[in-house]
Short mmCIF file of C-alpha atoms in Angstrom, two decimals:
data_model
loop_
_atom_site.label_atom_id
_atom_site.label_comp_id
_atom_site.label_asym_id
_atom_site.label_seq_id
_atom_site.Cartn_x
_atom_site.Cartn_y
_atom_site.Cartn_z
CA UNK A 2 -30.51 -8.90 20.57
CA UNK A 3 -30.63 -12.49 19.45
CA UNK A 4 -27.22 -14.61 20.62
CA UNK A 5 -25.63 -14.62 16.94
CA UNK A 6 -22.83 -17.65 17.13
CA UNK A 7 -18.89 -17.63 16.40
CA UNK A 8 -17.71 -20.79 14.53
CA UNK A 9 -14.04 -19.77 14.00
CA UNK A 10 -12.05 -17.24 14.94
CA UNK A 11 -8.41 -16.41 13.51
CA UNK A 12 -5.53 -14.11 14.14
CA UNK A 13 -2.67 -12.61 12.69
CA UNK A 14 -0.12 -11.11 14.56
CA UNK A 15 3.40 -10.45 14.67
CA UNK A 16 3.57 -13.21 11.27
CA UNK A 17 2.05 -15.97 13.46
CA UNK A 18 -1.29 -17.00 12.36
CA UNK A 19 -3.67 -19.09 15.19
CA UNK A 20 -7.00 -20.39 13.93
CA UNK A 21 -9.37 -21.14 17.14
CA UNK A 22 -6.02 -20.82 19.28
CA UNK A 23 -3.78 -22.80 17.53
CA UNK A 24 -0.75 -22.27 15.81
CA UNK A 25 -1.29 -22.74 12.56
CA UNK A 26 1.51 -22.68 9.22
CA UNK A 27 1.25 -19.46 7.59
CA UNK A 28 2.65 -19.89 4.22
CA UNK A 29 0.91 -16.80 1.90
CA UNK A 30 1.87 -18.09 -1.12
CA UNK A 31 -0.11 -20.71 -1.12
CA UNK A 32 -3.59 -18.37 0.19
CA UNK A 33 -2.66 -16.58 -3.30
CA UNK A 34 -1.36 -18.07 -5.69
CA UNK A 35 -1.34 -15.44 -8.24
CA UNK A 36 2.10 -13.79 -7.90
CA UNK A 37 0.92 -10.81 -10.01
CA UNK A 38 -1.87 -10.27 -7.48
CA UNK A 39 0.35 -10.83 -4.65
CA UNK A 40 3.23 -8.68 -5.57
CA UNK A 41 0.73 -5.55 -5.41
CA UNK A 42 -0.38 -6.27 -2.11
CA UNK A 43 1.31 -4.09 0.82
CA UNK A 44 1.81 -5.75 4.49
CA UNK A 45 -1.58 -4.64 6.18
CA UNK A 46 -3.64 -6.38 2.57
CA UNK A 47 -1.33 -9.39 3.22
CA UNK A 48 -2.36 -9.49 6.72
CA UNK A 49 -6.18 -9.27 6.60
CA UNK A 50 -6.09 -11.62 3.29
CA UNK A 51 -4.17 -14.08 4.76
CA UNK A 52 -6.25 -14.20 7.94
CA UNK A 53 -9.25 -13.76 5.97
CA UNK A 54 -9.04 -16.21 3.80
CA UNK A 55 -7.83 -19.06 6.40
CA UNK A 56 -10.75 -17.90 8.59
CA UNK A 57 -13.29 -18.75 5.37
CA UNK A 58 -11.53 -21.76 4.23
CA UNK A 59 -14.03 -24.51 5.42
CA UNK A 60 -16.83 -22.42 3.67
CA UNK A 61 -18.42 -22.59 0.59
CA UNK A 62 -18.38 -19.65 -1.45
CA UNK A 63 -21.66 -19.14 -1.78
CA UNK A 64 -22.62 -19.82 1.70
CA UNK A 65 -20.53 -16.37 2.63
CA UNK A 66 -23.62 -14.18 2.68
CA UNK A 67 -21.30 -11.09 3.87
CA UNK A 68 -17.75 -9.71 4.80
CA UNK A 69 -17.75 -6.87 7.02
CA UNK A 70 -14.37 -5.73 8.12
CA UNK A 71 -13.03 -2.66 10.30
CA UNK A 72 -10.18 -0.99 9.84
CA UNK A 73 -8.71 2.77 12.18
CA UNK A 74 -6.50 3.91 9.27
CA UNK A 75 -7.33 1.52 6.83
CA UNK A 76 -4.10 0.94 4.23
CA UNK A 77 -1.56 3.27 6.00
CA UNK A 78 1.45 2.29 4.20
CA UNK A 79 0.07 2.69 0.82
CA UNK A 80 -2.16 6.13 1.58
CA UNK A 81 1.17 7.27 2.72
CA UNK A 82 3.35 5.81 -0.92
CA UNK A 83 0.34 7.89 -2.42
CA UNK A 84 1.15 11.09 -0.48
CA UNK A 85 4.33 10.97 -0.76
CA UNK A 86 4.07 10.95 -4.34
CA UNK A 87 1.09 13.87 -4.48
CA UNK A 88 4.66 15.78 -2.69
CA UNK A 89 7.56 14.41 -4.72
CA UNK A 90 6.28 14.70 -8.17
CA UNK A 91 4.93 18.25 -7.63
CA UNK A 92 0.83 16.63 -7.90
CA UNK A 93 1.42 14.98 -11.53
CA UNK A 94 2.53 11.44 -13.10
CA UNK A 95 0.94 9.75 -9.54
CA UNK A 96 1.85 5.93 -9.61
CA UNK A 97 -1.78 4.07 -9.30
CA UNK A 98 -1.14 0.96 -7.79
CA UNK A 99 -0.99 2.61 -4.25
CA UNK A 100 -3.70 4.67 -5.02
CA UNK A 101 -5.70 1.82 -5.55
CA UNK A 102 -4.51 -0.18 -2.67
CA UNK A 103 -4.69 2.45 0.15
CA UNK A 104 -8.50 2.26 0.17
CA UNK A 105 -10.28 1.04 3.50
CA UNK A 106 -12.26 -1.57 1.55
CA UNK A 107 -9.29 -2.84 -0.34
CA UNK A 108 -9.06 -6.08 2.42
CA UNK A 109 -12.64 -7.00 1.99
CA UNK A 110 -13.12 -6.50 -1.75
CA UNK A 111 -9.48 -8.23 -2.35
CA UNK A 112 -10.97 -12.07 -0.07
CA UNK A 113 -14.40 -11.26 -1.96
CA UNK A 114 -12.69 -11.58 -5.35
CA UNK A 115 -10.39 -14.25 -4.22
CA UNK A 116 -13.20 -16.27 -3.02
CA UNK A 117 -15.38 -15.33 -5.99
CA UNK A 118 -17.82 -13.42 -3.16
CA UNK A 119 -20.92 -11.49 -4.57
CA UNK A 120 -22.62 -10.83 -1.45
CA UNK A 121 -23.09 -7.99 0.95
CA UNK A 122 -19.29 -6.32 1.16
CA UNK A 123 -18.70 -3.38 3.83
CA UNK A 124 -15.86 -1.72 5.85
CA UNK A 125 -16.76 0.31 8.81
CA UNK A 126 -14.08 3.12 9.73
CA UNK A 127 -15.21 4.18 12.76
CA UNK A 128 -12.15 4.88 15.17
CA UNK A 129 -12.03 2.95 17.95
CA UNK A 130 -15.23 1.63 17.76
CA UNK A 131 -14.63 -0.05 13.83
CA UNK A 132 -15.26 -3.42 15.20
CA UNK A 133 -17.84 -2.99 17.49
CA UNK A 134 -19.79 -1.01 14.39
CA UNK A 135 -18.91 -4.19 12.43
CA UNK A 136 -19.64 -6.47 14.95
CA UNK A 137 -23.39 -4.71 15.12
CA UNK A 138 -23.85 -5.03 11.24
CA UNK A 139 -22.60 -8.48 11.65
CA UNK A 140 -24.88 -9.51 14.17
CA UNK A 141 -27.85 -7.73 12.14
CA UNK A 142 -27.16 -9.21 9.25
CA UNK A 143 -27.19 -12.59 10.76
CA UNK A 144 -30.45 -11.68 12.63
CA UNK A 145 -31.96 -10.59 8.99
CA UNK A 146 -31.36 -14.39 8.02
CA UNK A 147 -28.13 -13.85 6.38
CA UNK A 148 -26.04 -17.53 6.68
CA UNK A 149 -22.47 -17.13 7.59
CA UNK A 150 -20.83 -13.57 7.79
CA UNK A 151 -17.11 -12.94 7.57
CA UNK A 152 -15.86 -10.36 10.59
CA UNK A 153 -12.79 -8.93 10.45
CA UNK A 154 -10.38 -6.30 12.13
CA UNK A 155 -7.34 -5.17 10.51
CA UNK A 156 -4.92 -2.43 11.32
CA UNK A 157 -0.38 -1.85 10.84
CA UNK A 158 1.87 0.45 12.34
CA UNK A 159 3.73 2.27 10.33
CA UNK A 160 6.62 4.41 10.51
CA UNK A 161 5.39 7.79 10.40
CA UNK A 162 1.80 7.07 11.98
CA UNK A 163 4.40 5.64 14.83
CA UNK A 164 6.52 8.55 14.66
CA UNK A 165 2.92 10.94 14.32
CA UNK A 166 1.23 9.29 16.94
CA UNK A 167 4.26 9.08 19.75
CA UNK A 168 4.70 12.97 19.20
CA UNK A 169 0.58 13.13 20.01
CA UNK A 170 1.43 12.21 23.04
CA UNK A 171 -0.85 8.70 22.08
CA UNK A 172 1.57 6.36 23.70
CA UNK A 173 1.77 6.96 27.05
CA UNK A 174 0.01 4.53 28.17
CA UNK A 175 0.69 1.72 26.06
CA UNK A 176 3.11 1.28 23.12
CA UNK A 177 1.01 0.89 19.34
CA UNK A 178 0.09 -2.58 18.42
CA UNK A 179 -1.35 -4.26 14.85
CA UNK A 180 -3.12 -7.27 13.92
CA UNK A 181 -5.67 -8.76 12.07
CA UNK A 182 -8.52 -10.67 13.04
CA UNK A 183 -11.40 -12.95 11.32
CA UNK A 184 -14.74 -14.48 12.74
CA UNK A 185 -17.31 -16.83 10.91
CA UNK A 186 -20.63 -15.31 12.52
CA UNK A 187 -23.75 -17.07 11.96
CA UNK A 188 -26.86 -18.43 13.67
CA UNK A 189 -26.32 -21.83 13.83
CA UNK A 190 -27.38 -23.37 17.70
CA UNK A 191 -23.59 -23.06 19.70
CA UNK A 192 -21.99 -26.52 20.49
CA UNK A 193 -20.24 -26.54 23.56
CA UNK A 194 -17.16 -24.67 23.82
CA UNK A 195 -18.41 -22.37 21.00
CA UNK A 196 -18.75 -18.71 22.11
CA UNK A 197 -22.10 -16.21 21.26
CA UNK A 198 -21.85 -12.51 21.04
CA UNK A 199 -25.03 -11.80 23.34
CA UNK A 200 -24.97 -8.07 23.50
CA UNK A 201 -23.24 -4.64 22.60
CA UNK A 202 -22.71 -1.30 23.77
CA UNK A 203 -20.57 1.53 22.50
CA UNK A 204 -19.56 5.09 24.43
CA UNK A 205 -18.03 7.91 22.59
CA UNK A 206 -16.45 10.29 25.01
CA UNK A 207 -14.86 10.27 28.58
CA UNK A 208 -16.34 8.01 30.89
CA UNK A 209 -15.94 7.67 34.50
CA UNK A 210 -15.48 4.37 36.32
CA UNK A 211 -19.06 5.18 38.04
CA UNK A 212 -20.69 5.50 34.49
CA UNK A 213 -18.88 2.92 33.11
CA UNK A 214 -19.65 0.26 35.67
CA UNK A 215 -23.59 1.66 35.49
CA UNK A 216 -23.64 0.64 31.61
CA UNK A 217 -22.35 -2.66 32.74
CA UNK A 218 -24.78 -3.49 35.72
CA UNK A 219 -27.62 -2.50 32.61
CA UNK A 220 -26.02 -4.52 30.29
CA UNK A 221 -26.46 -7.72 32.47
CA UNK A 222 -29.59 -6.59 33.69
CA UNK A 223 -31.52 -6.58 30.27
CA UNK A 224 -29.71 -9.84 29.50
CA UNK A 225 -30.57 -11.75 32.86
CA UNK A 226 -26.88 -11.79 34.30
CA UNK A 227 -25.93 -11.10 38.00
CA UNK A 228 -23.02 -8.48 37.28
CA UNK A 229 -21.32 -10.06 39.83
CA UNK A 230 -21.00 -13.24 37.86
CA UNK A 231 -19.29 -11.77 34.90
CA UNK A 232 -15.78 -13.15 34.11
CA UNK A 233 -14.03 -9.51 32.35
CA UNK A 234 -11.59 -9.61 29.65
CA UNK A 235 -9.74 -6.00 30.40
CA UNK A 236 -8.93 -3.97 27.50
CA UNK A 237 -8.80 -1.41 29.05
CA UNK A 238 -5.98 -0.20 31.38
CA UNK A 239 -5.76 -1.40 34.98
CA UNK A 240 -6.88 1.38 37.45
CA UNK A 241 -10.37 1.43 35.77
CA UNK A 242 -10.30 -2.90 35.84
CA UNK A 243 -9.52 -2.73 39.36
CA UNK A 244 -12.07 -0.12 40.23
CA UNK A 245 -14.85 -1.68 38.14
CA UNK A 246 -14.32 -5.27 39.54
CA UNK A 247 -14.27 -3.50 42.80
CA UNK A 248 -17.55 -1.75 42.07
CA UNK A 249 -19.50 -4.46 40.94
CA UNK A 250 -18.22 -7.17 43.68
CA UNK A 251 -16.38 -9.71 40.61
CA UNK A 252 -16.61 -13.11 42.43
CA UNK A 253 -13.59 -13.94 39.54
CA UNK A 254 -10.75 -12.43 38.68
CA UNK A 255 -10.42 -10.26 36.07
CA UNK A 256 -8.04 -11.34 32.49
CA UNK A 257 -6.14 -8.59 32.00
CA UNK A 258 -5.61 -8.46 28.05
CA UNK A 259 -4.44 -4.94 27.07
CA UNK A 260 -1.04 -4.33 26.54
CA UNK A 261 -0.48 -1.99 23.34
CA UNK A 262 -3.15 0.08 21.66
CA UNK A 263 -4.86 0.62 18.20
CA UNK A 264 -8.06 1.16 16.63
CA UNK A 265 -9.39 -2.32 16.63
CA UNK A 266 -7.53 -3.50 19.56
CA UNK A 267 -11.26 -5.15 20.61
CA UNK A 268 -11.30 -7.74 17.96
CA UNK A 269 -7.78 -9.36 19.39
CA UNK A 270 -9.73 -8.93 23.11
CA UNK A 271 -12.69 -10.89 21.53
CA UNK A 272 -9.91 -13.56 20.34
CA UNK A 273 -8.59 -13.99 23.87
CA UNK A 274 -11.84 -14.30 24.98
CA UNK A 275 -13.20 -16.80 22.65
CA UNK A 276 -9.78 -19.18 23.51
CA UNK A 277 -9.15 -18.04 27.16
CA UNK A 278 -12.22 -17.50 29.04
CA UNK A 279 -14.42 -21.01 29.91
CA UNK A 280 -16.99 -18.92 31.88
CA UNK A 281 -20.76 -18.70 30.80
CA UNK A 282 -20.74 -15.30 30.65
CA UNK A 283 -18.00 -12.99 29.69
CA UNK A 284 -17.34 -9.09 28.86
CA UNK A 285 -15.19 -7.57 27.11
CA UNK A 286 -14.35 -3.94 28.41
CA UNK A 287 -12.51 -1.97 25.79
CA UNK A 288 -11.41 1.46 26.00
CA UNK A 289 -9.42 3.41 23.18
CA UNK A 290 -7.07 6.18 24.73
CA UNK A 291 -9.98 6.76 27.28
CA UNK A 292 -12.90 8.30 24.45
CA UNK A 293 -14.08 5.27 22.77
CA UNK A 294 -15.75 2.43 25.24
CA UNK A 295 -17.35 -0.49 23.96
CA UNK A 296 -18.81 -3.71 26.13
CA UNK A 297 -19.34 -7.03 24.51
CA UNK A 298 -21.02 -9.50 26.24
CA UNK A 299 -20.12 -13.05 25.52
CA UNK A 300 -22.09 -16.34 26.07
CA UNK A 301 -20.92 -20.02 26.27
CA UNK A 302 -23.10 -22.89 27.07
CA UNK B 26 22.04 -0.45 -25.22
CA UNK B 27 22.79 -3.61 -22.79
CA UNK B 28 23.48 -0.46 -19.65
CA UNK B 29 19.99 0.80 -20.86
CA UNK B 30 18.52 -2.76 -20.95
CA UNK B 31 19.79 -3.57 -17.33
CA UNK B 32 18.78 -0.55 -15.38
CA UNK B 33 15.38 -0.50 -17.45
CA UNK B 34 14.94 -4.16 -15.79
CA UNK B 35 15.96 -2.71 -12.25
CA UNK B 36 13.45 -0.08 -12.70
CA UNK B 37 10.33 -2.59 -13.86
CA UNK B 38 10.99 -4.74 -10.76
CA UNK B 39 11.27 -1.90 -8.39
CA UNK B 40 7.85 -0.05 -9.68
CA UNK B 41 5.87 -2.76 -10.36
CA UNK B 42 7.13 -4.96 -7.38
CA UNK B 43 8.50 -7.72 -9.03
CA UNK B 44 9.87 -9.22 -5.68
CA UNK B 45 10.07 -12.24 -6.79
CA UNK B 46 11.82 -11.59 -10.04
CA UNK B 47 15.80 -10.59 -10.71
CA UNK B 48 16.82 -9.05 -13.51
CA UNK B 49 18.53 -12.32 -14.83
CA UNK B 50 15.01 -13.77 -14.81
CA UNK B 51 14.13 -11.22 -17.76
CA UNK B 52 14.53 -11.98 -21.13
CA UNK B 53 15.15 -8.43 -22.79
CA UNK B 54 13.03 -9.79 -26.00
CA UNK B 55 10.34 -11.50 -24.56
CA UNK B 56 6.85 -10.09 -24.10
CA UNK B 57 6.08 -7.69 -21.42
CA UNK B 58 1.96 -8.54 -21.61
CA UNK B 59 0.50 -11.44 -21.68
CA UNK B 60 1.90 -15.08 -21.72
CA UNK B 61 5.11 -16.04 -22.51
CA UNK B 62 6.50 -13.41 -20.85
CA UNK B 63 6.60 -11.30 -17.34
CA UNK B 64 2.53 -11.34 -17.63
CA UNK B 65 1.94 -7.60 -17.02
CA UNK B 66 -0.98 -5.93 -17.41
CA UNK B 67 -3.01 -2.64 -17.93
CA UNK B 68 -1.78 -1.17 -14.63
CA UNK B 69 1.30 -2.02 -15.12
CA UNK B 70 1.39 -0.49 -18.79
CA UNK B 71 0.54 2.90 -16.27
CA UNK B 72 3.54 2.56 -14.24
CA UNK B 73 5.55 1.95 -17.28
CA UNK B 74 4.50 5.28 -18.59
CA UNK B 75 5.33 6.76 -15.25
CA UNK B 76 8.96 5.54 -15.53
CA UNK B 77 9.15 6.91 -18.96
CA UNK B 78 8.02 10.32 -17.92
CA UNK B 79 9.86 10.40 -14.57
CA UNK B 80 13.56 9.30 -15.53
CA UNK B 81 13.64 9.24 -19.31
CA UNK B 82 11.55 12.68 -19.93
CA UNK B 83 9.46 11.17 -22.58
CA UNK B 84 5.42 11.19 -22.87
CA UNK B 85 4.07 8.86 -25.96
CA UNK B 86 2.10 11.21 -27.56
CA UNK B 87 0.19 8.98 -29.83
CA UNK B 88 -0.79 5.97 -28.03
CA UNK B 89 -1.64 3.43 -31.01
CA UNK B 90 2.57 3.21 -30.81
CA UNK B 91 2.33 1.78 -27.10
CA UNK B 92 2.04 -1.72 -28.00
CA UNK B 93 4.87 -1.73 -30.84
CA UNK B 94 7.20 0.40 -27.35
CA UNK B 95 6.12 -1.76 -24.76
CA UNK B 96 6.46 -5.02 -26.40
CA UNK B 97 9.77 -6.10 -24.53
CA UNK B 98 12.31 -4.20 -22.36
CA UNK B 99 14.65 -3.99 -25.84
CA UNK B 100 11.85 -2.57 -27.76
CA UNK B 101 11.61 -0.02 -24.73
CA UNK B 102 15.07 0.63 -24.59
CA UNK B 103 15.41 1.14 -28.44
CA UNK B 104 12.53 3.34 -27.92
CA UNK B 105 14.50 5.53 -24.75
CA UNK B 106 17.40 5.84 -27.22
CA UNK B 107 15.73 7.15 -29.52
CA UNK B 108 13.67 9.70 -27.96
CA UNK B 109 15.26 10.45 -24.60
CA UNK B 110 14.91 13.96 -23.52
CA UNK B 111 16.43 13.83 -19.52
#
């Protein structure tokens, strides 16, 4: 695929919000300033407006040819005001405004009317592969000659998908994390310091460390990259960093980045790599509770 | 009538998430909709009916009334007292 370029990169997490790395005031009032639109919002809309709309701030309106956002369950907290309606009120006199907010798309269609958006609008709901199916549709579109696309990743935890997902057995590994992240993706030549997405790869399934480090040696194959070379943001957990870095001789060091789990975990990883890794070439290894396995290889002139 | 008015004003800002409203920041006679007032609007008219159903037992069967009953929260009131069933 052809190198498709990041300009910014934000994130939102745990209330602070850090455009290209930096801490940056977060005050969401002023990103909307229409309290009646505001007060309907619930915490995960907040989130992915707030980090959507600083992420697009430098950008005209019209030069937004596209917002593509992921999301693993989408608007928990208001799908589950909605339920719990459907069960208190016997299935009649159903309040609408969560039913309206608990849609996957409500994140994207809320910056698009915000921002006065007409373009291209999607939300990909993939599992743990959301962001890498956005990523892919991001990259095409840019590749089709679309200008600037808005990326983003949004997911919340909330108190019975905590309490749901513990009894699962889901957090063995790693407690349950949220966030919400936001790219500028476009084609513009990189300056120096600016970051490329260069290629992408996505697993469903188990994987072995064998297989896994196999895709990987391909991966840098096609694109003209000793394997060897590669500096590896880890998200995934550490007996399958060590034995991949092992199996493919890492000269560096591998950045261990994984430390709670959720759907789009890999758009935080692609955060921390974009502010954290000053290598040429970098890959992101993401794993979701050991079935879903993406690889995103990074470039940086 | 004031009881009525006050818990009618407790209700609105817990359903339609007023969070940045207290009841003492409601006039009881000033427009619901539009400006001049708490600027509701169509979906909010919804959850209004909602409340009416769910705590009060009342459905407005003939909807050219609505905007005469949801003018202000004493026109709803006066409209409660009148025709509560719960």
């Amino acid at each position: 695929m052809k190198p498709i370029t990041i300009t910014k990169s934000c994130q939102l997490k745990a209330d602070v919000l850090t455009v290209n790395g930096c801490e940056e005031p977060f005050d969401f009032k002023e990103l909307v300033a229409d309290a009646s639109l505001r007060r309907r919002m619930s915490r995960i809309v907040k989130m992915g407006v707030a980090c959507g709309l600083k992420c697009a701030e430098d950008l005209p309106s019209d030069s937004i040819d596209g917002i593509v956002t992921a999301t693993g369950l989408g608007c928990l907290g208001d799908t589950e005001k909605f339920m719990e309606s459907i069960v208190v009120n016997n299935e009649r006199l159903l309040n609408p405004t969560p039913f309206i907010q608990s849609t996957f798309n409500t994140i994207g269609g809320q910056i698009a009317l915000l921002r006065g958006i007409h373009s291209y609008n999607v939300t990909y709901v993939h599992r743990g592969l959301s962001f890498e199916s956005a990523l892919i549709d991001a990259a095409m579109q840019v590749a089709e000659g679309r200008r600037n696309i808005l990326l983003g990743a949004v997911d919340e935890i909330t108190a019975s998908s905590a309490d749901i997902q513990r009894r699962l057995g889901m957090t063995r590994d790693y407690e349950l994390g949220e966030g919400a992240n936001f790219f500028v993706l476009n084609a513009a030549t990189p300056g120096s310091n600016q970051t490329t997405v260069v290629d992408i790869d996505t697993r469903s399934g188990k994987l072995t460390d064998d297989e896994l480090s196999k895709l990987i040696i391909e991966m840098a194959k096609r694109n003209g990259i000793n394997a060897s070379d590669l500096c590896v943001v880890a998200n995934c957990n550490a007996a399958t960093t060590d034995s991949v870095a092992n199996r493919l001789s890492l000269k560096n060091k591998p950045l261990p980045f994984k430390t709670c789990e959720y759907h789009t975990l890999s758009a935080q990883a692609l955060d921390f790599a974009i502010n954290n890794s000053t290598a040429n070439n970098t890959l992101i290894i993401s794993d979701y509770q050991g079935i879903n396995h993406s690889l995103i290889l990074l470039g940086r002139i | 009538m004031e009881e009525l008015i006050e818990k009618l004003k407790g209700e609105l800002i817990a359903e339609l998430n007023l969070e940045e409203t207290t009841p003492a920041d409601i006039d009881a006679e000033a427009p619901l909709f539009g400006d001049g007032g708490l600027g509701l609007d169509s979906i909010d008219a919804l959850e209004i009916i909602l409340i009416l159903e769910r705590n009060y037992g009342i459905k407005i069967e003939n909807p050219a009334q609505g905007k005469e009953i949801f003018y202000s929260v004493k026109t709803l009131a006066e409209y409660i007292t009148a025709n509560q069933k719960k």
